[in-house]
mmCIF file of C-alpha atoms in Angstrom:
data_model
loop_
_atom_site.group_PDB
_atom_site.id
_atom_site.type_symbol
_atom_site.label_atom_id
_atom_site.label_comp_id
_atom_site.label_asym_id
_atom_site.label_seq_id
_atom_site.Cartn_x
_atom_site.Cartn_y
_atom_site.Cartn_z
ATOM 1 C CA MET A 1 13.645 6.256 11.164
ATOM 2 C CA ALA A 2 11.065 6.598 13.900
ATOM 3 C CA GLN A 3 8.214 8.548 12.396
ATOM 4 C CA PRO A 4 6.668 11.269 14.529
ATOM 5 C CA ALA A 5 3.793 10.022 16.675
ATOM 6 C CA GLY A 6 1.425 12.955 16.180
ATOM 7 C CA THR A 7 -2.157 12.853 15.055
ATOM 8 C CA GLY A 8 -3.786 13.308 11.699
ATOM 9 C CA ARG A 9 -7.072 14.949 10.850
ATOM 10 C CA GLN A 10 -9.858 14.975 13.405
ATOM 11 C CA GLY A 11 -7.621 13.457 16.072
ATOM 12 C CA GLN A 12 -6.684 10.377 14.064
ATOM 13 C CA LEU A 13 -3.170 9.030 14.537
ATOM 14 C CA ALA A 14 -0.775 10.164 11.830
ATOM 15 C CA PRO A 15 -0.356 7.625 9.020
ATOM 16 C CA ILE A 16 2.789 5.624 8.342
ATOM 17 C CA ARG A 17 4.190 7.295 5.253
ATOM 18 C CA ILE A 18 5.850 5.366 2.433
ATOM 19 C CA ALA A 19 7.892 6.995 -0.319
ATOM 20 C CA MET A 20 7.453 5.500 -3.788
ATOM 21 C CA ILE A 21 10.456 6.679 -5.809
ATOM 22 C CA GLU A 22 9.696 5.892 -9.420
ATOM 23 C CA GLY A 23 9.799 7.194 -12.980
ATOM 24 C CA LEU A 24 6.518 9.097 -13.266
ATOM 25 C CA SER A 25 7.594 11.132 -16.287
ATOM 26 C CA GLY A 26 9.694 10.303 -19.308
ATOM 27 C CA PRO A 27 9.559 7.328 -21.712
ATOM 28 C CA MET A 28 8.698 4.725 -19.041
ATOM 29 C CA ALA A 29 6.185 6.827 -17.092
ATOM 30 C CA ASN A 30 3.363 4.368 -17.780
ATOM 31 C CA THR A 31 5.171 1.717 -15.734
ATOM 32 C CA GLY A 32 5.547 4.092 -12.788
ATOM 33 C CA GLU A 33 1.877 5.017 -12.816
ATOM 34 C CA ALA A 34 0.925 1.334 -13.018
ATOM 35 C CA VAL A 35 3.035 0.589 -9.946
ATOM 36 C CA PHE A 36 1.447 3.495 -8.086
ATOM 37 C CA ARG A 37 -2.022 2.018 -8.654
ATOM 38 C CA ASN A 38 -0.845 -1.317 -7.260
ATOM 39 C CA LEU A 39 0.658 0.239 -4.156
ATOM 40 C CA VAL A 40 -2.372 2.445 -3.522
ATOM 41 C CA TRP A 41 -4.710 -0.536 -3.806
ATOM 42 C CA ALA A 42 -2.529 -2.586 -1.469
ATOM 43 C CA ALA A 43 -2.470 0.226 1.106
ATOM 44 C CA GLU A 44 -6.227 0.675 0.789
ATOM 45 C CA ARG A 45 -6.733 -2.993 1.633
ATOM 46 C CA VAL A 46 -4.641 -2.673 4.811
ATOM 47 C CA ASN A 47 -6.422 0.550 5.745
ATOM 48 C CA ALA A 48 -9.866 -0.941 5.096
ATOM 49 C CA ARG A 49 -9.309 -3.431 7.894
ATOM 50 C CA GLY A 50 -8.342 -0.624 10.259
ATOM 51 C CA GLY A 51 -4.688 -0.093 9.388
ATOM 52 C CA VAL A 52 -1.641 -1.532 11.155
ATOM 53 C CA PRO A 53 -2.351 -2.349 14.823
ATOM 54 C CA LEU A 54 0.131 -0.632 17.149
ATOM 55 C CA PRO A 55 0.147 0.237 20.864
ATOM 56 C CA GLY A 56 -1.981 3.317 21.305
ATOM 57 C CA GLY A 57 -3.976 2.783 18.136
ATOM 58 C CA ALA A 58 -3.822 1.509 14.558
ATOM 59 C CA ARG A 59 -2.071 3.484 11.820
ATOM 60 C CA ALA A 60 -3.047 3.846 8.190
ATOM 61 C CA LEU A 61 -0.510 3.414 5.385
ATOM 62 C CA GLN A 62 -0.004 6.365 3.060
ATOM 63 C CA ILE A 63 1.841 6.239 -0.292
ATOM 64 C CA GLU A 64 3.659 9.425 -1.317
ATOM 65 C CA ARG A 65 4.961 9.877 -4.871
ATOM 66 C CA PHE A 66 8.481 10.996 -5.745
ATOM 67 C CA ASP A 67 9.337 11.255 -9.455
ATOM 68 C CA SER A 68 12.784 9.908 -10.355
ATOM 69 C CA LYS A 69 12.172 10.451 -14.091
ATOM 70 C CA GLY A 70 13.774 7.031 -14.450
ATOM 71 C CA GLN A 71 17.216 8.472 -13.655
ATOM 72 C CA THR A 72 19.529 7.505 -10.813
ATOM 73 C CA GLU A 73 20.529 11.054 -9.896
ATOM 74 C CA GLU A 74 16.895 12.133 -9.780
ATOM 75 C CA ALA A 75 16.107 9.095 -7.606
ATOM 76 C CA LEU A 76 18.864 10.044 -5.174
ATOM 77 C CA SER A 77 17.484 13.574 -4.995
ATOM 78 C CA ALA A 78 14.028 12.118 -4.326
ATOM 79 C CA LEU A 79 15.503 9.953 -1.570
ATOM 80 C CA ARG A 80 16.953 13.042 0.119
ATOM 81 C CA SER A 81 13.555 14.729 -0.108
ATOM 82 C CA ALA A 82 11.858 11.705 1.436
ATOM 83 C CA ILE A 83 14.363 11.614 4.290
ATOM 84 C CA ASP A 84 13.932 15.341 4.870
ATOM 85 C CA ALA A 85 10.187 14.691 5.078
ATOM 86 C CA HIS A 86 10.844 12.134 7.864
ATOM 87 C CA ILE A 87 9.855 9.116 5.745
ATOM 88 C CA GLY A 88 11.693 5.947 6.736
ATOM 89 C CA ILE A 89 10.231 3.443 4.242
ATOM 90 C CA VAL A 90 11.186 3.634 0.561
ATOM 91 C CA MET A 91 9.844 1.573 -2.345
ATOM 92 C CA GLN A 92 11.238 1.389 -5.894
ATOM 93 C CA GLY A 93 11.662 -1.168 -8.632
ATOM 94 C CA ASN A 94 11.567 -0.043 -12.264
ATOM 95 C CA SER A 95 15.344 -0.069 -12.880
ATOM 96 C CA SER A 96 18.064 -2.144 -11.325
ATOM 97 C CA ALA A 97 20.548 0.663 -11.944
ATOM 98 C CA VAL A 98 18.403 3.054 -9.904
ATOM 99 C CA ALA A 99 17.922 0.411 -7.213
ATOM 100 C CA ALA A 100 21.684 -0.100 -6.924
ATOM 101 C CA GLY A 101 22.167 3.650 -6.482
ATOM 102 C CA LEU A 102 19.484 3.802 -3.809
ATOM 103 C CA ILE A 103 20.960 0.850 -1.908
ATOM 104 C CA GLU A 104 24.384 2.509 -1.738
ATOM 105 C CA ALA A 105 22.937 5.880 -0.756
ATOM 106 C CA ILE A 106 20.718 4.365 1.958
ATOM 107 C CA GLN A 107 23.644 2.413 3.387
ATOM 108 C CA ARG A 108 25.743 5.583 3.640
ATOM 109 C CA HIS A 109 22.875 7.574 5.106
ATOM 110 C CA ASN A 110 22.009 4.931 7.710
ATOM 111 C CA GLU A 111 25.630 4.742 8.870
ATOM 112 C CA ARG A 112 25.908 8.532 9.069
ATOM 113 C CA ASP A 113 22.500 9.272 10.581
ATOM 114 C CA PRO A 114 21.246 6.256 12.581
ATOM 115 C CA ALA A 115 18.466 8.320 14.142
ATOM 116 C CA ARG A 116 16.812 8.629 10.717
ATOM 117 C CA ARG A 117 17.445 5.225 9.162
ATOM 118 C CA VAL A 118 15.634 4.092 6.012
ATOM 119 C CA VAL A 119 14.539 0.632 4.845
ATOM 120 C CA PHE A 120 14.168 -0.124 1.099
ATOM 121 C CA LEU A 121 11.518 -2.453 -0.354
ATOM 122 C CA ASN A 122 12.175 -3.415 -3.987
ATOM 123 C CA TYR A 123 9.275 -4.774 -6.061
ATOM 124 C CA ALA A 124 10.798 -5.057 -9.554
ATOM 125 C CA ALA A 125 14.561 -4.389 -9.813
ATOM 126 C CA VAL A 126 15.728 -7.925 -10.598
ATOM 127 C CA ASP A 127 19.461 -7.766 -11.340
ATOM 128 C CA PRO A 128 20.677 -10.846 -9.404
ATOM 129 C CA VAL A 129 23.669 -9.012 -7.901
ATOM 130 C CA LEU A 130 21.363 -6.981 -5.645
ATOM 131 C CA THR A 131 20.758 -10.002 -3.399
ATOM 132 C CA ASN A 132 24.077 -11.705 -4.116
ATOM 133 C CA GLU A 133 27.464 -9.963 -4.133
ATOM 134 C CA ARG A 134 25.865 -6.537 -3.531
ATOM 135 C CA CYS A 135 23.310 -7.662 -0.943
ATOM 136 C CA ASN A 136 22.513 -5.192 1.814
ATOM 137 C CA PHE A 137 20.725 -5.431 5.154
ATOM 138 C CA TRP A 138 18.496 -2.438 4.370
ATOM 139 C CA HIS A 139 17.319 -3.810 1.008
ATOM 140 C CA PHE A 140 14.548 -6.400 0.548
ATOM 141 C CA ARG A 141 13.584 -7.752 -2.884
ATOM 142 C CA PHE A 142 10.016 -8.970 -3.366
ATOM 143 C CA ASP A 143 10.329 -9.944 -7.033
ATOM 144 C CA ALA A 144 12.049 -13.059 -8.361
ATOM 145 C CA HIS A 145 15.446 -12.029 -9.708
ATOM 146 C CA ALA A 146 16.429 -12.428 -13.357
ATOM 147 C CA ASP A 147 18.144 -15.794 -12.925
ATOM 148 C CA MET A 148 15.050 -17.207 -11.206
ATOM 149 C CA ARG A 149 12.792 -15.904 -13.967
ATOM 150 C CA MET A 150 15.098 -17.216 -16.676
ATOM 151 C CA ALA A 151 15.171 -20.654 -15.064
ATOM 152 C CA ALA A 152 11.362 -20.740 -15.165
ATOM 153 C CA LEU A 153 11.318 -19.782 -18.856
ATOM 154 C CA MET A 154 13.959 -22.406 -19.591
ATOM 155 C CA ASP A 155 11.819 -25.010 -17.853
ATOM 156 C CA VAL A 156 9.388 -24.471 -20.737
ATOM 157 C CA LEU A 157 11.874 -23.818 -23.532
ATOM 158 C CA LYS A 158 13.794 -27.049 -22.824
ATOM 159 C CA ASP A 159 10.714 -28.974 -23.982
ATOM 160 C CA ASP A 160 9.912 -26.677 -26.938
ATOM 161 C CA ARG A 161 11.294 -28.627 -29.884
ATOM 162 C CA GLU A 162 10.066 -26.000 -32.352
ATOM 163 C CA VAL A 163 12.907 -23.773 -31.141
ATOM 164 C CA ARG A 164 16.256 -24.651 -32.696
ATOM 165 C CA SER A 165 17.797 -21.182 -32.805
ATOM 166 C CA VAL A 166 17.364 -18.031 -30.691
ATOM 167 C CA TYR A 167 18.165 -14.338 -30.864
ATOM 168 C CA LEU A 168 19.063 -12.673 -27.556
ATOM 169 C CA LEU A 169 17.994 -9.029 -27.325
ATOM 170 C CA GLY A 170 18.083 -6.790 -24.273
ATOM 171 C CA GLN A 171 18.334 -3.312 -22.818
ATOM 172 C CA ASP A 172 21.884 -2.094 -22.332
ATOM 173 C CA TYR A 173 22.126 -1.712 -18.566
ATOM 174 C CA SER A 174 22.777 -3.995 -15.628
ATOM 175 C CA PHE A 175 19.478 -5.881 -15.772
ATOM 176 C CA GLY A 176 19.423 -6.386 -19.528
ATOM 177 C CA GLN A 177 23.020 -7.554 -19.480
ATOM 178 C CA ALA A 178 22.249 -10.005 -16.660
ATOM 179 C CA VAL A 179 19.302 -11.471 -18.590
ATOM 180 C CA LEU A 180 21.361 -12.224 -21.690
ATOM 181 C CA ARG A 181 24.258 -13.561 -19.651
ATOM 182 C CA GLU A 182 21.972 -15.993 -17.843
ATOM 183 C CA ALA A 183 20.188 -16.951 -21.075
ATOM 184 C CA ARG A 184 23.514 -18.003 -22.569
ATOM 185 C CA ARG A 185 24.446 -19.971 -19.458
ATOM 186 C CA GLN A 186 21.143 -21.785 -19.102
ATOM 187 C CA LEU A 187 20.803 -22.540 -22.811
ATOM 188 C CA ALA A 188 24.183 -24.265 -22.689
ATOM 189 C CA ILE A 189 22.871 -26.474 -19.874
ATOM 190 C CA GLN A 190 19.226 -27.020 -20.836
ATOM 191 C CA ARG A 191 19.350 -26.875 -24.644
ATOM 192 C CA PRO A 192 22.918 -27.185 -25.932
ATOM 193 C CA ASP A 193 21.426 -28.062 -29.341
ATOM 194 C CA VAL A 194 19.920 -24.570 -29.715
ATOM 195 C CA ARG A 195 22.051 -22.136 -31.710
ATOM 196 C CA ILE A 196 22.385 -18.512 -30.584
ATOM 197 C CA VAL A 197 22.158 -16.635 -33.888
ATOM 198 C CA GLY A 198 22.140 -13.115 -32.420
ATOM 199 C CA ASP A 199 23.188 -11.472 -29.175
ATOM 200 C CA GLU A 200 22.522 -7.741 -28.929
ATOM 201 C CA LEU A 201 21.949 -4.911 -26.462
ATOM 202 C CA HIS A 202 20.226 -1.619 -27.251
ATOM 203 C CA PRO A 203 19.914 1.722 -25.395
ATOM 204 C CA LEU A 204 17.305 1.784 -22.643
ATOM 205 C CA GLY A 205 14.138 3.760 -23.457
ATOM 206 C CA ARG A 206 15.609 5.523 -26.487
ATOM 207 C CA ILE A 207 14.648 3.350 -29.469
ATOM 208 C CA LYS A 208 11.518 4.622 -31.232
ATOM 209 C CA ASP A 209 11.516 2.114 -34.087
ATOM 210 C CA PHE A 210 12.593 -1.495 -33.580
ATOM 211 C CA LEU A 211 12.156 -2.430 -37.236
ATOM 212 C CA PRO A 212 15.939 -2.521 -37.874
ATOM 213 C CA TYR A 213 16.297 -4.985 -34.982
ATOM 214 C CA ILE A 214 13.441 -7.152 -36.235
ATOM 215 C CA THR A 215 14.977 -7.091 -39.706
ATOM 216 C CA LYS A 216 18.183 -8.529 -38.267
ATOM 217 C CA ILE A 217 16.242 -11.089 -36.249
ATOM 218 C CA ARG A 218 14.384 -12.264 -39.353
ATOM 219 C CA ALA A 219 17.594 -12.405 -41.355
ATOM 220 C CA SER A 220 19.202 -14.561 -38.651
ATOM 221 C CA GLY A 221 16.527 -17.213 -39.051
ATOM 222 C CA ALA A 222 15.862 -17.250 -35.288
ATOM 223 C CA ASP A 223 12.945 -19.413 -34.208
ATOM 224 C CA ALA A 224 12.579 -17.371 -31.021
ATOM 225 C CA VAL A 225 13.653 -14.171 -29.300
ATOM 226 C CA ILE A 226 14.616 -14.195 -25.622
ATOM 227 C CA THR A 227 14.280 -10.753 -24.040
ATOM 228 C CA GLY A 228 13.950 -9.095 -20.667
ATOM 229 C CA ASN A 229 12.690 -5.866 -22.268
ATOM 230 C CA TRP A 230 10.004 -3.970 -20.379
ATOM 231 C CA GLY A 231 7.841 -0.882 -20.858
ATOM 232 C CA ASN A 232 7.857 0.764 -24.268
ATOM 233 C CA ASP A 233 11.017 -1.118 -25.216
ATOM 234 C CA LEU A 234 8.945 -4.293 -25.256
ATOM 235 C CA THR A 235 5.749 -2.843 -26.696
ATOM 236 C CA LEU A 236 7.562 -1.243 -29.636
ATOM 237 C CA LEU A 237 9.608 -4.402 -30.204
ATOM 238 C CA VAL A 238 6.598 -6.700 -30.526
ATOM 239 C CA LYS A 239 4.732 -4.074 -32.580
ATOM 240 C CA ALA A 240 7.612 -4.006 -35.057
ATOM 241 C CA ALA A 241 7.643 -7.812 -35.129
ATOM 242 C CA ARG A 242 3.967 -7.918 -36.054
ATOM 243 C CA GLU A 243 4.312 -5.244 -38.726
ATOM 244 C CA ALA A 244 7.340 -6.981 -40.238
ATOM 245 C CA GLY A 245 5.652 -10.380 -40.231
ATOM 246 C CA TYR A 246 8.130 -12.078 -37.914
ATOM 247 C CA THR A 247 6.633 -15.465 -37.032
ATOM 248 C CA GLY A 248 9.028 -16.627 -34.315
ATOM 249 C CA LYS A 249 8.270 -16.916 -30.628
ATOM 250 C CA PHE A 250 9.045 -14.418 -27.893
ATOM 251 C CA TYR A 251 10.236 -15.759 -24.556
ATOM 252 C CA THR A 252 9.785 -12.710 -22.328
ATOM 253 C CA PHE A 253 9.909 -11.508 -18.742
ATOM 254 C CA TYR A 254 7.118 -8.948 -19.222
ATOM 255 C CA GLY A 255 5.203 -9.791 -22.403
ATOM 256 C CA ASN A 256 1.892 -9.941 -20.566
ATOM 257 C CA ALA A 257 1.238 -6.238 -19.927
ATOM 258 C CA LEU A 258 1.617 -2.551 -20.758
ATOM 259 C CA GLY A 259 0.440 -2.771 -24.341
ATOM 260 C CA ALA A 260 2.489 -5.739 -25.537
ATOM 261 C CA PRO A 261 -0.431 -8.142 -26.197
ATOM 262 C CA ALA A 262 -2.430 -5.519 -28.103
ATOM 263 C CA ALA A 263 0.676 -4.547 -30.082
ATOM 264 C CA MET A 264 1.236 -8.138 -31.187
ATOM 265 C CA GLY A 265 -2.421 -9.003 -31.859
ATOM 266 C CA ASP A 266 -3.226 -12.355 -33.426
ATOM 267 C CA ALA A 267 0.446 -12.736 -34.342
ATOM 268 C CA GLY A 268 1.188 -13.336 -30.662
ATOM 269 C CA ILE A 269 -1.250 -16.205 -30.134
ATOM 270 C CA GLY A 270 0.703 -19.242 -29.028
ATOM 271 C CA ARG A 271 3.965 -17.384 -29.590
ATOM 272 C CA VAL A 272 4.396 -14.852 -26.757
ATOM 273 C CA ILE A 273 5.477 -16.581 -23.558
ATOM 274 C CA ALA A 274 5.882 -14.693 -20.277
ATOM 275 C CA VAL A 275 6.980 -15.489 -16.733
ATOM 276 C CA ALA A 276 5.605 -13.860 -13.583
ATOM 277 C CA ASP A 277 4.878 -14.557 -9.948
ATOM 278 C CA TRP A 278 1.169 -14.713 -10.831
ATOM 279 C CA PHE A 279 -1.269 -14.287 -13.743
ATOM 280 C CA PRO A 280 -4.977 -13.366 -13.669
ATOM 281 C CA ASN A 281 -5.748 -16.735 -15.265
ATOM 282 C CA VAL A 282 -4.139 -18.808 -12.502
ATOM 283 C CA PRO A 283 -6.926 -21.403 -12.218
ATOM 284 C CA THR A 284 -8.156 -20.937 -8.644
ATOM 285 C CA ALA A 285 -11.268 -19.295 -7.206
ATOM 286 C CA GLU A 286 -9.138 -17.179 -4.840
ATOM 287 C CA SER A 287 -7.065 -15.848 -7.719
ATOM 288 C CA ARG A 288 -10.164 -15.028 -9.758
ATOM 289 C CA ALA A 289 -11.756 -13.129 -6.855
ATOM 290 C CA PHE A 290 -8.523 -11.194 -6.270
ATOM 291 C CA TYR A 291 -8.315 -10.111 -9.905
ATOM 292 C CA GLU A 292 -11.985 -9.205 -10.128
ATOM 293 C CA ALA A 293 -11.616 -7.016 -7.030
ATOM 294 C CA PHE A 294 -8.739 -5.142 -8.669
ATOM 295 C CA ARG A 295 -10.718 -4.602 -11.873
ATOM 296 C CA GLN A 296 -13.633 -3.289 -9.837
ATOM 297 C CA ARG A 297 -11.283 -0.763 -8.202
ATOM 298 C CA PHE A 298 -9.607 0.160 -11.503
ATOM 299 C CA PRO A 299 -12.137 -0.582 -14.258
ATOM 300 C CA ARG A 300 -10.466 1.271 -17.140
ATOM 301 C CA PRO A 301 -8.792 -1.175 -19.558
ATOM 302 C CA GLN A 302 -5.606 0.914 -19.632
ATOM 303 C CA ASP A 303 -5.284 0.508 -15.844
ATOM 304 C CA ASP A 304 -5.309 -3.293 -16.027
ATOM 305 C CA TYR A 305 -1.901 -3.982 -14.482
ATOM 306 C CA VAL A 306 -1.845 -5.823 -11.178
ATOM 307 C CA HIS A 307 1.027 -7.722 -9.588
ATOM 308 C CA MET A 308 0.510 -10.151 -6.740
ATOM 309 C CA ARG A 309 4.042 -9.576 -5.430
ATOM 310 C CA MET A 310 3.354 -5.858 -4.815
ATOM 311 C CA GLN A 311 0.262 -6.782 -2.816
ATOM 312 C CA LEU A 312 2.210 -9.386 -0.843
ATOM 313 C CA MET A 313 4.985 -6.838 -0.281
ATOM 314 C CA MET A 314 2.549 -4.434 1.381
ATOM 315 C CA GLU A 315 1.140 -7.256 3.490
ATOM 316 C CA ALA A 316 4.688 -8.168 4.562
ATOM 317 C CA LEU A 317 5.378 -4.554 5.483
ATOM 318 C CA ALA A 318 2.184 -4.283 7.535
ATOM 319 C CA GLN A 319 3.074 -7.555 9.274
ATOM 320 C CA ALA A 320 6.615 -6.341 10.022
ATOM 321 C CA ILE A 321 5.467 -2.975 11.397
ATOM 322 C CA GLU A 322 2.932 -4.659 13.668
ATOM 323 C CA ARG A 323 5.490 -7.141 14.990
ATOM 324 C CA ALA A 324 8.157 -4.462 15.408
ATOM 325 C CA GLY A 325 5.717 -2.283 17.330
ATOM 326 C CA ALA A 326 4.884 -4.874 19.950
ATOM 327 C CA GLY A 327 6.041 -3.605 23.332
ATOM 328 C CA LEU A 328 6.624 0.002 22.230
ATOM 329 C CA PRO A 329 5.128 2.818 24.311
ATOM 330 C CA PRO A 330 1.657 3.859 23.122
ATOM 331 C CA GLY A 331 1.774 6.257 20.190
ATOM 332 C CA GLN A 332 5.288 5.320 19.051
ATOM 333 C CA VAL A 333 5.983 3.893 15.580
ATOM 334 C CA PRO A 334 8.832 1.371 15.102
ATOM 335 C CA ASP A 335 11.960 2.598 13.336
ATOM 336 C CA ALA A 336 13.546 1.240 10.159
ATOM 337 C CA LEU A 337 15.896 -1.103 12.005
ATOM 338 C CA ALA A 338 13.088 -2.771 13.917
ATOM 339 C CA ILE A 339 10.995 -3.057 10.749
ATOM 340 C CA ALA A 340 13.920 -4.546 8.797
ATOM 341 C CA ARG A 341 14.509 -7.197 11.441
ATOM 342 C CA GLN A 342 10.883 -8.249 11.190
ATOM 343 C CA LEU A 343 10.874 -8.170 7.373
ATOM 344 C CA GLU A 344 13.551 -10.855 7.520
ATOM 345 C CA ARG A 345 10.853 -13.111 9.011
ATOM 346 C CA ALA A 346 8.094 -12.152 6.572
ATOM 347 C CA ASP A 347 5.609 -14.911 5.801
ATOM 348 C CA VAL A 348 2.360 -13.752 4.188
ATOM 349 C CA THR A 349 -0.430 -15.257 2.102
ATOM 350 C CA LEU A 350 -2.976 -13.505 -0.103
ATOM 351 C CA ALA A 351 -5.474 -15.050 -2.521
ATOM 352 C CA GLY A 352 -3.800 -18.410 -2.094
ATOM 353 C CA GLN A 353 -0.327 -17.075 -2.948
ATOM 354 C CA ARG A 354 2.372 -17.310 -0.280
ATOM 355 C CA LEU A 355 5.569 -15.247 0.008
ATOM 356 C CA THR A 356 8.369 -15.760 2.507
ATOM 357 C CA MET A 357 11.569 -13.745 2.925
ATOM 358 C CA ARG A 358 14.915 -15.564 2.970
ATOM 359 C CA ALA A 359 16.801 -13.820 5.774
ATOM 360 C CA ALA A 360 20.239 -14.757 4.471
ATOM 361 C CA ASP A 361 20.024 -12.522 1.382
ATOM 362 C CA HIS A 362 16.647 -10.725 1.659
ATOM 363 C CA GLN A 363 15.365 -12.418 -1.502
ATOM 364 C CA ALA A 364 11.653 -13.239 -1.409
ATOM 365 C CA GLN A 365 10.672 -16.809 -2.174
ATOM 366 C CA GLN A 366 7.423 -17.451 -4.013
ATOM 367 C CA SER A 367 5.938 -19.492 -6.822
ATOM 368 C CA LEU A 368 6.606 -18.618 -10.465
ATOM 369 C CA VAL A 369 4.217 -19.102 -13.372
ATOM 370 C CA VAL A 370 4.852 -19.329 -17.117
ATOM 371 C CA ALA A 371 1.980 -18.559 -19.498
ATOM 372 C CA VAL A 372 1.365 -18.242 -23.226
ATOM 373 C CA MET A 373 -0.722 -15.635 -25.028
ATOM 374 C CA GLU A 374 -4.104 -16.805 -26.325
ATOM 375 C CA ARG A 375 -7.369 -15.254 -27.400
ATOM 376 C CA GLN A 376 -9.717 -14.493 -24.518
ATOM 377 C CA GLY A 377 -12.390 -17.162 -24.158
ATOM 378 C CA THR A 378 -10.205 -20.077 -25.155
ATOM 379 C CA PRO A 379 -9.910 -22.762 -22.447
ATOM 380 C CA GLY A 380 -7.910 -21.435 -19.504
ATOM 381 C CA VAL A 381 -8.230 -17.772 -20.574
ATOM 382 C CA PRO A 382 -11.312 -16.226 -18.944
ATOM 383 C CA PHE A 383 -9.556 -12.855 -18.572
ATOM 384 C CA ASP A 384 -7.852 -10.730 -21.193
ATOM 385 C CA VAL A 385 -5.199 -8.036 -20.717
ATOM 386 C CA GLU A 386 -6.002 -4.311 -20.915
ATOM 387 C CA GLY A 387 -9.165 -4.929 -22.943
ATOM 388 C CA SER A 388 -7.049 -6.295 -25.790
ATOM 389 C CA GLY A 389 -9.036 -9.496 -26.273
ATOM 390 C CA TYR A 390 -5.887 -11.505 -25.509
ATOM 391 C CA GLY A 391 -4.931 -13.162 -22.240
ATOM 392 C CA PHE A 392 -2.344 -15.603 -20.944
ATOM 393 C CA ARG A 393 -2.959 -19.302 -20.377
ATOM 394 C CA VAL A 394 -0.912 -20.897 -17.615
ATOM 395 C CA ILE A 395 1.354 -23.632 -18.962
ATOM 396 C CA ARG A 396 3.770 -24.161 -16.074
ATOM 397 C CA GLN A 397 3.630 -23.482 -12.321
ATOM 398 C CA LEU A 398 6.789 -23.744 -10.245
ATOM 399 C CA PRO A 399 6.329 -23.911 -6.470
ATOM 400 C CA PRO A 400 8.663 -21.812 -4.298
ATOM 401 C CA GLN A 401 11.065 -24.662 -3.676
ATOM 402 C CA ALA A 402 11.440 -25.210 -7.441
ATOM 403 C CA ALA A 403 11.899 -21.476 -8.143
ATOM 404 C CA GLU A 404 14.455 -20.952 -5.364
ATOM 405 C CA GLN A 405 18.117 -20.501 -6.321
ATOM 406 C CA PRO A 406 21.328 -20.437 -4.252
ATOM 407 C CA HIS A 407 22.943 -17.136 -3.285
ATOM 408 C CA THR A 408 26.419 -15.737 -2.614
ATOM 409 C CA CYS A 409 25.378 -13.017 -0.158
ATOM 410 C CA GLN A 410 27.598 -12.335 2.828
ATOM 411 C CA MET A 411 25.517 -9.756 4.622
ATOM 412 C CA SER A 412 26.874 -7.215 7.084
ATOM 413 C CA ARG A 413 24.282 -6.526 9.765
ATOM 414 C CA PRO A 414 23.942 -3.520 12.113
#
C-alpha cells in the first residue's frame, strides 16, 4: 500500500505509519504493552538519526496501536481498521493462532485490492507451520520458530544428566501443541533414555491456579518440566511450583521475563532454563551498552522487557523501505510489494547481533542463546530481571548456522 505523500506538522513529511495489532486488554495484556515499548523504542532510534532516507526527504516511523484483545476475530477487525486508515505495514506476534488468521486475511486482501497491499512483520508467533507448509510471501517472521528454540534447549538438556524424566505441559492451541510435539520428537533423538511421565495441554489464558497441575507433576516424579508457556500462564505456573515445593527444573521458552523469575524466587536458581535470541547478560560490551540504553529509556522495573529481535526487525524494515524507495519520485513512499521484496534481502546488525532473512521461507536467521536463572551479582549475572534480584547466566550460544533448520516452504510469489 503506497502511503499518502503529504506532510505532517509544521511542513514535515508525513510519517510512515505501522500498525501494531496486539492484545492490549485481557489476561495477556502485559505482554502486548511490553511489545509496544520495544517497538516504540526501536522507532525512536530510527527517528533519532533522522528517520528513513527517501527521495524528497526522510520519513519518521510511527507506531499505532490496535487492540486485538488476544482474539483472532478482534485482530481481523483491527486489520480492517488499519487498512481503512491507509496503513500498509502490520506487526503482530503474541499468538500463532492470531498470526495465522492475519496471514490468510492479508493474502485475500492483497489479491482483491492490490492498490492497498499490506506486508506483515511477525516478532513472536513461532508455530513452525507459518514459515513451512503455510508460508506466505506477505509474512516475515523475525523470531526463531518453536522447533529452532526447542533444538537449542535440547542442546543443553542432552548433557543434563540430572534429568531422567520430564513432564510436557503446554497451552492448548497451535503453538503449544507444536512445542510438545517437537519436544517428543527431539527427546527421542537426543535423550532416548529420558522418560516422558506426563504430556498435557491446558486452556490458553484461562487457568488462575496451576496448583492441580503442579500436584500432578510432583506425583509423576518428573525431574523437569518442558513448557512453551508465556505470559500469565507461565508466571502462575512457576508461582504454583514454588508454593508447592516442586524442586524439578523448568526448560522454558520464556522463563526469563514478565514476572516468572520473581514468582519462582530462590527456588528457580539453577533450575529455570530459558532460550532466546539474546539476553541482557550476553557477555559483550556492545550488549551491555544496548541494555543499559533501554533501561535508561524505561527505568521502571516492571518495564524491563527488551527483545533484540524486535529492534533488529525495525532496523530491517527501515533498511527495506530505504532500498525500496531508491529511484522513486520525490515525496513518494514505497508500497508493500516493494518493501516485501527488499525484506527478503534483510541483513542488519545491532549491538553486535546480526539478523538475516532467508528469502525462501521468510524465516529470520540469527543466533540463539540458552541461559539459567541465578542470583544477580553471581559471575556472569550483572543484570537482574524486572528488579527481581534474579538474572540469567548464559550457558550456551548457538551461532546462526547452528540454529538454522530446514524448511518445507513452497512460496507463491506475486
